[in-house]
């Protein structure tokens, strides 16, 4: 295995800034070790470009371990590339063939404007969170952590939802550019846990309202989001969000429908 | 100059309670007349910003990522310690305190560490109230595990993503306060300098990473919650953009930098595979509970692959940790495991193509417990390993090597978390305060949240209450314009060098120097050599750096260059500190100070102090101030794992 290399061609979206025109540029990278990560391959390309006096290709990344949600590339027509259940930074070059042409684009959605090249602005996600993605509790004066027992199955399901890394792949994959998978993951986590109970109604309504205000589209249940989600967040959370939303729209006060 | 640690008088267990009573209070109605700047929104910063805003202060919070949810804290896997004693296995505040002091090899303050242990329990309550989905047992109560060789089960966890869940909890608290308008969040903004007026911190200068705009922000106090500086080594387990600049800029404005050479090198990381390597991936330390560490006995088998290893007979293998440390075996502390891996590789017995790796073998564990059991315990880690290396650890041994992981050193702070610059505070990994010369597993998350949720909200009052009421910081003070001008001049300087080496070229060179001479093992000659090499490299940087593009755009090359410039200075200070401390302690191993068996030997008579370094000007040696460490509640012992 060690020492094996491939040559690849790349078509990468270049765009100088928000509201500036963009286009694909072609690049070649030779002698790419198959043990390299995809982002390391881009690093090598960027170092070469920089040495030639060209501006490197800008892309977002930070942890390079699949957890921060920063990396966000649309590779060969799929968010986070061809493999299932991983982020772009976890993709390795052994996935590609010698001589292959790889097409790299940014997330495309009106609520995620391109800032430069492959970097997009995802602050719309933060604003959805600000609308209600929290429990209103201040520091201090809270009950002992073991005061309320939570069935393991419930805690585990809440954790399944809580694993969302806020990357936006679900939006990029959706033909409606809907962010329902992202929004539902947080609503679901907090709806499942007793701590989130008191604000269920307000939360579901406010987060969906903000989701729409940001220009994300409606969910038509195509399931494209689930298929590309690196954390395998299930669309059953969208179903739960829909239930929460419906109940919230029709019930008068928060306590009507606790659990 | 001497440093006032402000440790309250009285018995250890009463210090914090008494101090909370004695600190000055700011009237709730007056809090809204004060603005506080929080730089960094990882665990320490997000928890501090949220809590201060809840109390009524106006907060401006900054981070360089596009969202606070992406801070480096997100990557922590293992867990967070707390002295809850839910398992009834003999844990207590005092035991957590004792373990932390001892684990730090007696180079931290008793009072700070005790406070940390005290508030640890409140952290867990707080997180659960926020909806953090910690692991639970079948009865629905919180589950714990034993971590990093601890003798009690006090570690709370959320699958392998504890840092993520804690950060999302703190982020939700912060987000809630953004929604109320009490916190103004500034994302993709990097702090370039601290603004001081009459010696007190009154603001910061930032660069907008999208537009390049350099501007200043005023506040009555500035909190640096900017994380650690492990990336000085280029390769580390830290996120790519983690850096030391905020702390370094504070140092150059007069704040002392404490114990800069104290670095934690984690034994179980995936080895470097090529020059193109961009960062190192941590494999959880829990793997050492079942994996056996070995290398070939004979050099002639050096550099064998994992596939070949399976065929190497037992008689040809050296399980060196089990051999050297019969009682602790593969579970020796992080620093000991790391140093031993380096030793066997230096002897020429390392494995894999580079020879810079050792095996971590699960064959015996799988034979003993069955693949199912091992899969249940480590399945996700094995998958991750396979993902990265294409080797299957169920069939062949893993290969691991130590990597830089955490920096115990940082800005010097007193008991109130204040640096020696009035109004300037440091929280989380950015300060030096609680981990001495070696940090225990699952204790960084605890410290970050302790500082942010439970310490600073009280201690900041002591300073704020001394400020004149109702007086906004005067932005027209020339100090602001001056600091902006200096930051802009630095940017222009870097853009105009127009040399041939990229920031990564130079950063890799710095990394090599640091790793070679100021890494797992250090000696006088090497450190002297390294200092000269770093000075030369700085000259190279100033003459030959290549940055493309302009300031007025998203320019990641420029961002790297700005951070690297500071790393090049900070690296030298680390070397100076390592040179000064001619004892071994914790993760700092000076070859001149070892026992007959080659273990770290502390020199308590001479070195039982915090080394706080002060900036004395360009080209001048830094000054050293010693804060003596006083131990009244624990007896200093030499660690032994034989
Ligand atoms: C892989 C890995 C696993 C770990 N696992 C564990 C574990 O299991 N348990 C444990 O206890 N600890 C663990 N640690 C250590 C722990 O995660 C960190 O020490 C801790 O999270 C640091 O938190 P912090 O809030 O101090 O800083 P960080 O989370 O690093 O946050 C720094 C913040 O400062 C901002 N910032 C920095 N500089 C600037 C600037 N100049 N301008 C503006 N903003 C700036 C960043 O944007 C960010 O918001 C682990 C570390 C790593 C690398
Ligand atoms: S739901 Fe999945 S794809 Fe969408 S933001 Fe979360 S992790 Fe990313
Ligand atoms: S860089 Fe953090 S998830 Fe990819």
PDB file of N, CA and C in Angstrom, chain A residues 33 36 40 47 50-51 53 58 60 62-65 68-70 86 94 116 120 122 126 129-130 134-135 137-140 144-146 149-150 152 156 160 162-166 189 193 195, chain B residues 51 54 65-67 69-70 84 86 125-126 128 130-131 136 140 142 159 161 164-165 171-172 175-176 179 188 239-241 273 276 278-279 387-388 390 453 502 505 546 548 553-556:
ATOM      1  N   UNK A  33       0.044  10.801  -3.147  1.00  0.00           N
ATOM      2  CA  UNK A  33       0.036   9.570  -2.347  1.00  0.00           C
ATOM      3  C   UNK A  33      -1.412   9.200  -2.045  1.00  0.00           C
ATOM      4  N   UNK A  36      -2.853  10.234   1.318  1.00  0.00           N
ATOM      5  CA  UNK A  36      -3.181  11.632   1.623  1.00  0.00           C
ATOM      6  C   UNK A  36      -4.673  11.796   1.818  1.00  0.00           C
ATOM      7  N   UNK A  40      -5.404  17.405   2.202  1.00  0.00           N
ATOM      8  CA  UNK A  40      -3.941  17.486   2.069  1.00  0.00           C
ATOM      9  C   UNK A  40      -3.548  17.581   0.597  1.00  0.00           C
ATOM     10  N   UNK A  47       0.079  24.928  -2.259  1.00  0.00           N
ATOM     11  CA  UNK A  47       1.487  25.302  -2.098  1.00  0.00           C
ATOM     12  C   UNK A  47       2.121  25.516  -3.471  1.00  0.00           C
ATOM     13  N   UNK A  50       0.757  28.789  -4.923  1.00  0.00           N
ATOM     14  CA  UNK A  50       1.343  29.932  -4.221  1.00  0.00           C
ATOM     15  C   UNK A  50       2.766  30.180  -4.717  1.00  0.00           C
ATOM     16  N   UNK A  51       3.516  29.088  -4.888  1.00  0.00           N
ATOM     17  CA  UNK A  51       4.895  29.257  -5.360  1.00  0.00           C
ATOM     18  C   UNK A  51       4.943  29.799  -6.770  1.00  0.00           C
ATOM     19  N   UNK A  53       2.971  31.965  -7.730  1.00  0.00           N
ATOM     20  CA  UNK A  53       2.489  33.338  -7.668  1.00  0.00           C
ATOM     21  C   UNK A  53       0.982  33.469  -7.836  1.00  0.00           C
ATOM     22  N   UNK A  58      -9.287  28.915  -1.874  1.00  0.00           N
ATOM     23  CA  UNK A  58      -9.740  29.040  -0.491  1.00  0.00           C
ATOM     24  C   UNK A  58     -10.845  28.032  -0.195  1.00  0.00           C
ATOM     25  N   UNK A  60     -12.869  26.143   3.493  1.00  0.00           N
ATOM     26  CA  UNK A  60     -12.980  26.140   4.951  1.00  0.00           C
ATOM     27  C   UNK A  60     -12.575  24.783   5.515  1.00  0.00           C
ATOM     28  N   UNK A  62     -10.951  23.077   9.612  1.00  0.00           N
ATOM     29  CA  UNK A  62     -10.220  23.377  10.847  1.00  0.00           C
ATOM     30  C   UNK A  62      -9.793  22.107  11.577  1.00  0.00           C
ATOM     31  N   UNK A  63     -10.758  21.318  12.058  1.00  0.00           N
ATOM     32  CA  UNK A  63     -10.361  20.167  12.889  1.00  0.00           C
ATOM     33  C   UNK A  63      -9.715  19.053  12.075  1.00  0.00           C
ATOM     34  N   UNK A  64     -10.144  18.884  10.840  1.00  0.00           N
ATOM     35  CA  UNK A  64      -9.709  17.778   9.977  1.00  0.00           C
ATOM     36  C   UNK A  64      -9.909  16.422  10.636  1.00  0.00           C
ATOM     37  N   UNK A  65     -10.946  16.332  11.466  1.00  0.00           N
ATOM     38  CA  UNK A  65     -11.272  15.055  12.099  1.00  0.00           C
ATOM     39  C   UNK A  65     -12.752  14.742  11.971  1.00  0.00           C
ATOM     40  N   UNK A  68     -15.806  19.409  13.471  1.00  0.00           N
ATOM     41  CA  UNK A  68     -16.098  20.840  13.632  1.00  0.00           C
ATOM     42  C   UNK A  68     -17.140  21.326  12.636  1.00  0.00           C
ATOM     43  N   UNK A  69     -17.309  20.601  11.546  1.00  0.00           N
ATOM     44  CA  UNK A  69     -18.317  20.989  10.562  1.00  0.00           C
ATOM     45  C   UNK A  69     -17.875  22.106   9.642  1.00  0.00           C
ATOM     46  N   UNK A  70     -16.601  22.420   9.680  1.00  0.00           N
ATOM     47  CA  UNK A  70     -16.109  23.549   8.895  1.00  0.00           C
ATOM     48  C   UNK A  70     -15.940  23.171   7.413  1.00  0.00           C
ATOM     49  N   UNK A  86     -19.095  10.300   6.042  1.00  0.00           N
ATOM     50  CA  UNK A  86     -17.886  11.022   6.438  1.00  0.00           C
ATOM     51  C   UNK A  86     -17.920  12.460   5.901  1.00  0.00           C
ATOM     52  N   UNK A  94      -7.219   7.484  -1.705  1.00  0.00           N
ATOM     53  CA  UNK A  94      -7.338   6.109  -2.206  1.00  0.00           C
ATOM     54  C   UNK A  94      -8.733   5.845  -2.759  1.00  0.00           C
ATOM     55  N   UNK A 116     -15.741  33.304  -0.951  1.00  0.00           N
ATOM     56  CA  UNK A 116     -14.615  33.253  -1.872  1.00  0.00           C
ATOM     57  C   UNK A 116     -14.383  31.793  -2.254  1.00  0.00           C
ATOM     58  N   UNK A 120     -18.218  29.357   1.990  1.00  0.00           N
ATOM     59  CA  UNK A 120     -19.553  29.960   2.020  1.00  0.00           C
ATOM     60  C   UNK A 120     -19.873  30.498   3.406  1.00  0.00           C
ATOM     61  N   UNK A 122     -22.260  30.488   6.410  1.00  0.00           N
ATOM     62  CA  UNK A 122     -23.322  29.658   6.988  1.00  0.00           C
ATOM     63  C   UNK A 122     -23.898  30.271   8.262  1.00  0.00           C
ATOM     64  N   UNK A 126     -26.536  29.756  12.449  1.00  0.00           N
ATOM     65  CA  UNK A 126     -26.452  30.322  13.804  1.00  0.00           C
ATOM     66  C   UNK A 126     -27.728  31.079  14.155  1.00  0.00           C
ATOM     67  N   UNK A 129     -30.408  28.828  15.224  1.00  0.00           N
ATOM     68  CA  UNK A 129     -30.155  28.430  16.619  1.00  0.00           C
ATOM     69  C   UNK A 129     -30.554  29.541  17.590  1.00  0.00           C
ATOM     70  N   UNK A 130     -30.212  30.782  17.218  1.00  0.00           N
ATOM     71  CA  UNK A 130     -30.529  31.902  18.114  1.00  0.00           C
ATOM     72  C   UNK A 130     -32.034  32.038  18.337  1.00  0.00           C
ATOM     73  N   UNK A 134     -32.009  26.275  22.247  1.00  0.00           N
ATOM     74  CA  UNK A 134     -31.380  26.212  23.575  1.00  0.00           C
ATOM     75  C   UNK A 134     -32.445  26.002  24.631  1.00  0.00           C
ATOM     76  N   UNK A 135     -31.997  25.697  25.838  1.00  0.00           N
ATOM     77  CA  UNK A 135     -32.879  25.663  26.994  1.00  0.00           C
ATOM     78  C   UNK A 135     -32.630  26.971  27.737  1.00  0.00           C
ATOM     79  N   UNK A 137     -31.854  28.491  30.495  1.00  0.00           N
ATOM     80  CA  UNK A 137     -31.418  28.253  31.860  1.00  0.00           C
ATOM     81  C   UNK A 137     -30.136  29.045  32.048  1.00  0.00           C
ATOM     82  N   UNK A 138     -30.056  29.743  33.171  1.00  0.00           N
ATOM     83  CA  UNK A 138     -28.854  30.526  33.435  1.00  0.00           C
ATOM     84  C   UNK A 138     -27.867  29.698  34.235  1.00  0.00           C
ATOM     85  N   UNK A 139     -26.637  30.183  34.295  1.00  0.00           N
ATOM     86  CA  UNK A 139     -25.614  29.452  35.030  1.00  0.00           C
ATOM     87  C   UNK A 139     -25.912  29.485  36.523  1.00  0.00           C
ATOM     88  N   UNK A 140     -25.828  28.301  37.144  1.00  0.00           N
ATOM     89  CA  UNK A 140     -26.015  28.201  38.586  1.00  0.00           C
ATOM     90  C   UNK A 140     -27.471  27.927  38.944  1.00  0.00           C
ATOM     91  N   UNK A 144     -29.473  18.935  40.753  1.00  0.00           N
ATOM     92  CA  UNK A 144     -28.402  17.950  40.604  1.00  0.00           C
ATOM     93  C   UNK A 144     -28.605  17.149  39.322  1.00  0.00           C
ATOM     94  N   UNK A 145     -27.488  16.839  38.689  1.00  0.00           N
ATOM     95  CA  UNK A 145     -27.541  16.195  37.372  1.00  0.00           C
ATOM     96  C   UNK A 145     -28.280  14.874  37.390  1.00  0.00           C
ATOM     97  N   UNK A 146     -28.297  14.199  38.532  1.00  0.00           N
ATOM     98  CA  UNK A 146     -28.976  12.903  38.583  1.00  0.00           C
ATOM     99  C   UNK A 146     -30.383  13.006  39.161  1.00  0.00           C
ATOM    100  N   UNK A 149     -34.002  11.054  36.214  1.00  0.00           N
ATOM    101  CA  UNK A 149     -33.487   9.911  35.449  1.00  0.00           C
ATOM    102  C   UNK A 149     -34.059   9.997  34.035  1.00  0.00           C
ATOM    103  N   UNK A 150     -33.220   9.712  33.057  1.00  0.00           N
ATOM    104  CA  UNK A 150     -33.673   9.719  31.669  1.00  0.00           C
ATOM    105  C   UNK A 150     -33.399   8.339  31.087  1.00  0.00           C
ATOM    106  N   UNK A 152     -32.205   5.305  29.127  1.00  0.00           N
ATOM    107  CA  UNK A 152     -31.034   5.231  28.256  1.00  0.00           C
ATOM    108  C   UNK A 152     -31.411   5.352  26.782  1.00  0.00           C
ATOM    109  N   UNK A 156     -29.998   8.119  24.375  1.00  0.00           N
ATOM    110  CA  UNK A 156     -29.251   7.729  23.175  1.00  0.00           C
ATOM    111  C   UNK A 156     -29.852   8.356  21.919  1.00  0.00           C
ATOM    112  N   UNK A 160     -28.161  10.847  19.275  1.00  0.00           N
ATOM    113  CA  UNK A 160     -28.131  10.649  17.815  1.00  0.00           C
ATOM    114  C   UNK A 160     -28.395  11.979  17.104  1.00  0.00           C
ATOM    115  N   UNK A 162     -28.146  14.997  18.490  1.00  0.00           N
ATOM    116  CA  UNK A 162     -27.197  16.040  18.912  1.00  0.00           C
ATOM    117  C   UNK A 162     -25.877  15.977  18.159  1.00  0.00           C
ATOM    118  N   UNK A 163     -25.646  14.886  17.444  1.00  0.00           N
ATOM    119  CA  UNK A 163     -24.358  14.726  16.750  1.00  0.00           C
ATOM    120  C   UNK A 163     -24.197  15.606  15.525  1.00  0.00           C
ATOM    121  N   UNK A 164     -25.263  16.269  15.112  1.00  0.00           N
ATOM    122  CA  UNK A 164     -25.179  17.167  13.943  1.00  0.00           C
ATOM    123  C   UNK A 164     -24.014  18.135  14.107  1.00  0.00           C
ATOM    124  N   UNK A 165     -23.207  18.267  13.062  1.00  0.00           N
ATOM    125  CA  UNK A 165     -22.051  19.155  13.142  1.00  0.00           C
ATOM    126  C   UNK A 165     -22.285  20.494  12.443  1.00  0.00           C
ATOM    127  N   UNK A 166     -23.511  20.709  11.977  1.00  0.00           N
ATOM    128  CA  UNK A 166     -23.819  22.005  11.381  1.00  0.00           C
ATOM    129  C   UNK A 166     -23.032  22.308  10.121  1.00  0.00           C
ATOM    130  N   UNK A 189     -33.563  16.787  19.567  1.00  0.00           N
ATOM    131  CA  UNK A 189     -32.737  16.543  20.756  1.00  0.00           C
ATOM    132  C   UNK A 189     -33.414  17.134  21.995  1.00  0.00           C
ATOM    133  N   UNK A 193     -35.570  15.331  25.503  1.00  0.00           N
ATOM    134  CA  UNK A 193     -35.069  15.434  26.876  1.00  0.00           C
ATOM    135  C   UNK A 193     -36.032  16.240  27.745  1.00  0.00           C
ATOM    136  N   UNK A 195     -35.409  18.276  29.993  1.00  0.00           N
ATOM    137  CA  UNK A 195     -34.931  19.650  30.190  1.00  0.00           C
ATOM    138  C   UNK A 195     -35.457  20.591  29.112  1.00  0.00           C
TER     139      UNK A 195
ATOM    140  N   UNK B  51     -22.363  33.570  30.650  1.00  0.00           N
ATOM    141  CA  UNK B  51     -22.639  33.817  32.061  1.00  0.00           C
ATOM    142  C   UNK B  51     -22.528  35.299  32.410  1.00  0.00           C
ATOM    143  N   UNK B  54     -25.586  36.953  31.216  1.00  0.00           N
ATOM    144  CA  UNK B  54     -26.728  36.649  32.092  1.00  0.00           C
ATOM    145  C   UNK B  54     -26.710  37.536  33.324  1.00  0.00           C
ATOM    146  N   UNK B  65     -13.423  31.449  13.634  1.00  0.00           N
ATOM    147  CA  UNK B  65     -14.211  30.550  12.792  1.00  0.00           C
ATOM    148  C   UNK B  65     -15.500  31.246  12.350  1.00  0.00           C
ATOM    149  N   UNK B  66     -16.270  30.573  11.490  1.00  0.00           N
ATOM    150  CA  UNK B  66     -17.509  31.196  11.041  1.00  0.00           C
ATOM    151  C   UNK B  66     -18.622  31.068  12.068  1.00  0.00           C
ATOM    152  N   UNK B  67     -18.391  30.236  13.084  1.00  0.00           N
ATOM    153  CA  UNK B  67     -19.396  30.085  14.137  1.00  0.00           C
ATOM    154  C   UNK B  67     -18.689  29.658  15.415  1.00  0.00           C
ATOM    155  N   UNK B  69     -19.601  27.514  17.336  1.00  0.00           N
ATOM    156  CA  UNK B  69     -19.752  26.078  17.522  1.00  0.00           C
ATOM    157  C   UNK B  69     -18.567  25.290  16.966  1.00  0.00           C
ATOM    158  N   UNK B  70     -17.668  25.937  16.258  1.00  0.00           N
ATOM    159  CA  UNK B  70     -16.583  25.189  15.625  1.00  0.00           C
ATOM    160  C   UNK B  70     -15.239  25.313  16.332  1.00  0.00           C
ATOM    161  N   UNK B  84     -18.156  13.902  41.413  1.00  0.00           N
ATOM    162  CA  UNK B  84     -19.530  13.652  41.849  1.00  0.00           C
ATOM    163  C   UNK B  84     -19.632  12.439  42.766  1.00  0.00           C
ATOM    164  N   UNK B  86     -20.680   9.644  41.984  1.00  0.00           N
ATOM    165  CA  UNK B  86     -21.925   8.926  41.699  1.00  0.00           C
ATOM    166  C   UNK B  86     -21.707   7.411  41.757  1.00  0.00           C
ATOM    167  N   UNK B 125     -23.977  19.445  36.543  1.00  0.00           N
ATOM    168  CA  UNK B 125     -25.377  19.863  36.739  1.00  0.00           C
ATOM    169  C   UNK B 125     -25.786  20.857  35.657  1.00  0.00           C
ATOM    170  N   UNK B 126     -24.902  21.825  35.433  1.00  0.00           N
ATOM    171  CA  UNK B 126     -25.205  22.877  34.467  1.00  0.00           C
ATOM    172  C   UNK B 126     -25.404  22.293  33.063  1.00  0.00           C
ATOM    173  N   UNK B 128     -26.177  19.250  32.146  1.00  0.00           N
ATOM    174  CA  UNK B 128     -27.394  18.438  32.027  1.00  0.00           C
ATOM    175  C   UNK B 128     -28.609  19.355  31.887  1.00  0.00           C
ATOM    176  N   UNK B 130     -28.752  22.132  30.503  1.00  0.00           N
ATOM    177  CA  UNK B 130     -28.771  22.709  29.150  1.00  0.00           C
ATOM    178  C   UNK B 130     -29.225  21.714  28.092  1.00  0.00           C
ATOM    179  N   UNK B 131     -29.310  20.421  28.491  1.00  0.00           N
ATOM    180  CA  UNK B 131     -29.693  19.409  27.518  1.00  0.00           C
ATOM    181  C   UNK B 131     -28.516  18.675  26.892  1.00  0.00           C
ATOM    182  N   UNK B 136     -25.821   7.500  29.684  1.00  0.00           N
ATOM    183  CA  UNK B 136     -26.563   7.069  30.877  1.00  0.00           C
ATOM    184  C   UNK B 136     -26.564   5.555  30.982  1.00  0.00           C
ATOM    185  N   UNK B 140     -31.099   4.963  33.910  1.00  0.00           N
ATOM    186  CA  UNK B 140     -31.396   6.332  33.517  1.00  0.00           C
ATOM    187  C   UNK B 140     -30.511   7.368  34.187  1.00  0.00           C
ATOM    188  N   UNK B 142     -26.588   8.975  35.214  1.00  0.00           N
ATOM    189  CA  UNK B 142     -25.396   9.268  34.413  1.00  0.00           C
ATOM    190  C   UNK B 142     -24.338   8.180  34.577  1.00  0.00           C
ATOM    191  N   UNK B 159     -20.709   9.632  24.214  1.00  0.00           N
ATOM    192  CA  UNK B 159     -20.048   8.776  23.224  1.00  0.00           C
ATOM    193  C   UNK B 159     -18.573   9.176  23.134  1.00  0.00           C
ATOM    194  N   UNK B 161     -17.677  11.921  21.781  1.00  0.00           N
ATOM    195  CA  UNK B 161     -17.788  13.311  21.340  1.00  0.00           C
ATOM    196  C   UNK B 161     -18.099  14.254  22.502  1.00  0.00           C
ATOM    197  N   UNK B 164     -17.601  17.976  21.842  1.00  0.00           N
ATOM    198  CA  UNK B 164     -18.640  18.502  20.952  1.00  0.00           C
ATOM    199  C   UNK B 164     -19.896  18.823  21.757  1.00  0.00           C
ATOM    200  N   UNK B 165     -20.333  17.879  22.568  1.00  0.00           N
ATOM    201  CA  UNK B 165     -21.598  18.093  23.266  1.00  0.00           C
ATOM    202  C   UNK B 165     -21.480  19.194  24.313  1.00  0.00           C
ATOM    203  N   UNK B 171     -22.377  26.765  23.625  1.00  0.00           N
ATOM    204  CA  UNK B 171     -22.798  27.548  22.451  1.00  0.00           C
ATOM    205  C   UNK B 171     -24.289  27.881  22.549  1.00  0.00           C
ATOM    206  N   UNK B 172     -25.083  26.937  23.041  1.00  0.00           N
ATOM    207  CA  UNK B 172     -26.513  27.229  23.149  1.00  0.00           C
ATOM    208  C   UNK B 172     -26.759  28.312  24.199  1.00  0.00           C
ATOM    209  N   UNK B 175     -25.723  31.475  22.536  1.00  0.00           N
ATOM    210  CA  UNK B 175     -26.699  31.801  21.512  1.00  0.00           C
ATOM    211  C   UNK B 175     -27.951  32.445  22.099  1.00  0.00           C
ATOM    212  N   UNK B 176     -28.359  31.896  23.246  1.00  0.00           N
ATOM    213  CA  UNK B 176     -29.506  32.429  23.961  1.00  0.00           C
ATOM    214  C   UNK B 176     -29.268  33.891  24.322  1.00  0.00           C
ATOM    215  N   UNK B 179     -29.364  36.163  21.331  1.00  0.00           N
ATOM    216  CA  UNK B 179     -30.760  36.447  20.993  1.00  0.00           C
ATOM    217  C   UNK B 179     -31.345  37.561  21.849  1.00  0.00           C
ATOM    218  N   UNK B 188     -15.515  35.209  12.380  1.00  0.00           N
ATOM    219  CA  UNK B 188     -14.480  35.461  11.374  1.00  0.00           C
ATOM    220  C   UNK B 188     -13.772  36.792  11.630  1.00  0.00           C
ATOM    221  N   UNK B 239      -6.600  21.720  16.133  1.00  0.00           N
ATOM    222  CA  UNK B 239      -7.204  22.114  14.869  1.00  0.00           C
ATOM    223  C   UNK B 239      -6.214  22.989  14.104  1.00  0.00           C
ATOM    224  N   UNK B 240      -6.392  23.030  12.776  1.00  0.00           N
ATOM    225  CA  UNK B 240      -5.412  23.675  11.913  1.00  0.00           C
ATOM    226  C   UNK B 240      -5.141  25.140  12.273  1.00  0.00           C
ATOM    227  N   UNK B 241      -6.186  25.855  12.643  1.00  0.00           N
ATOM    228  CA  UNK B 241      -6.012  27.294  12.842  1.00  0.00           C
ATOM    229  C   UNK B 241      -5.735  27.674  14.292  1.00  0.00           C
ATOM    230  N   UNK B 273       2.725  10.221   8.024  1.00  0.00           N
ATOM    231  CA  UNK B 273       2.933   9.349   6.875  1.00  0.00           C
ATOM    232  C   UNK B 273       3.631  10.001   5.698  1.00  0.00           C
ATOM    233  N   UNK B 276       3.631  15.794   3.299  1.00  0.00           N
ATOM    234  CA  UNK B 276       2.410  16.558   3.040  1.00  0.00           C
ATOM    235  C   UNK B 276       1.490  16.575   4.249  1.00  0.00           C
ATOM    236  N   UNK B 278      -0.711  17.261   7.285  1.00  0.00           N
ATOM    237  CA  UNK B 278      -1.143  18.577   7.736  1.00  0.00           C
ATOM    238  C   UNK B 278      -1.446  18.620   9.222  1.00  0.00           C
ATOM    239  N   UNK B 279      -1.856  17.499   9.785  1.00  0.00           N
ATOM    240  CA  UNK B 279      -2.093  17.474  11.233  1.00  0.00           C
ATOM    241  C   UNK B 279      -2.060  16.030  11.696  1.00  0.00           C
ATOM    242  N   UNK B 387     -10.179   3.984   8.329  1.00  0.00           N
ATOM    243  CA  UNK B 387     -10.490   5.070   7.405  1.00  0.00           C
ATOM    244  C   UNK B 387      -9.239   5.836   6.998  1.00  0.00           C
ATOM    245  N   UNK B 388      -8.386   6.096   7.980  1.00  0.00           N
ATOM    246  CA  UNK B 388      -7.219   6.928   7.736  1.00  0.00           C
ATOM    247  C   UNK B 388      -6.056   6.134   7.139  1.00  0.00           C
ATOM    248  N   UNK B 390      -6.117   2.658   6.101  1.00  0.00           N
ATOM    249  CA  UNK B 390      -6.487   1.513   5.258  1.00  0.00           C
ATOM    250  C   UNK B 390      -6.039   0.177   5.856  1.00  0.00           C
ATOM    251  N   UNK B 453     -17.835  29.324  33.506  1.00  0.00           N
ATOM    252  CA  UNK B 453     -19.148  29.352  34.169  1.00  0.00           C
ATOM    253  C   UNK B 453     -19.057  29.800  35.622  1.00  0.00           C
ATOM    254  N   UNK B 502       6.722  29.815   1.407  1.00  0.00           N
ATOM    255  CA  UNK B 502       5.352  29.973   1.885  1.00  0.00           C
ATOM    256  C   UNK B 502       5.351  29.897   3.411  1.00  0.00           C
ATOM    257  N   UNK B 505       6.096  26.429   4.489  1.00  0.00           N
ATOM    258  CA  UNK B 505       7.506  26.031   4.383  1.00  0.00           C
ATOM    259  C   UNK B 505       8.240  26.382   5.674  1.00  0.00           C
ATOM    260  N   UNK B 546       6.650  34.453   1.472  1.00  0.00           N
ATOM    261  CA  UNK B 546       5.823  34.736   0.304  1.00  0.00           C
ATOM    262  C   UNK B 546       4.347  34.726   0.711  1.00  0.00           C
ATOM    263  N   UNK B 548       0.603  36.001  -0.980  1.00  0.00           N
ATOM    264  CA  UNK B 548      -0.023  36.502  -2.214  1.00  0.00           C
ATOM    265  C   UNK B 548      -1.309  37.233  -1.858  1.00  0.00           C
ATOM    266  N   UNK B 553      -9.278  41.218   1.467  1.00  0.00           N
ATOM    267  CA  UNK B 553     -10.039  40.068   0.968  1.00  0.00           C
ATOM    268  C   UNK B 553      -9.804  38.902   1.909  1.00  0.00           C
ATOM    269  N   UNK B 554     -10.579  37.838   1.705  1.00  0.00           N
ATOM    270  CA  UNK B 554     -10.335  36.606   2.441  1.00  0.00           C
ATOM    271  C   UNK B 554      -8.974  36.096   1.980  1.00  0.00           C
ATOM    272  N   UNK B 555      -8.016  36.071   2.871  1.00  0.00           N
ATOM    273  CA  UNK B 555      -6.644  35.753   2.480  1.00  0.00           C
ATOM    274  C   UNK B 555      -6.019  34.828   3.514  1.00  0.00           C
ATOM    275  N   UNK B 556      -6.169  33.539   3.284  1.00  0.00           N
ATOM    276  CA  UNK B 556      -5.740  32.574   4.290  1.00  0.00           C
ATOM    277  C   UNK B 556      -4.223  32.472   4.384  1.00  0.00           C
TER     278      UNK B 556
END
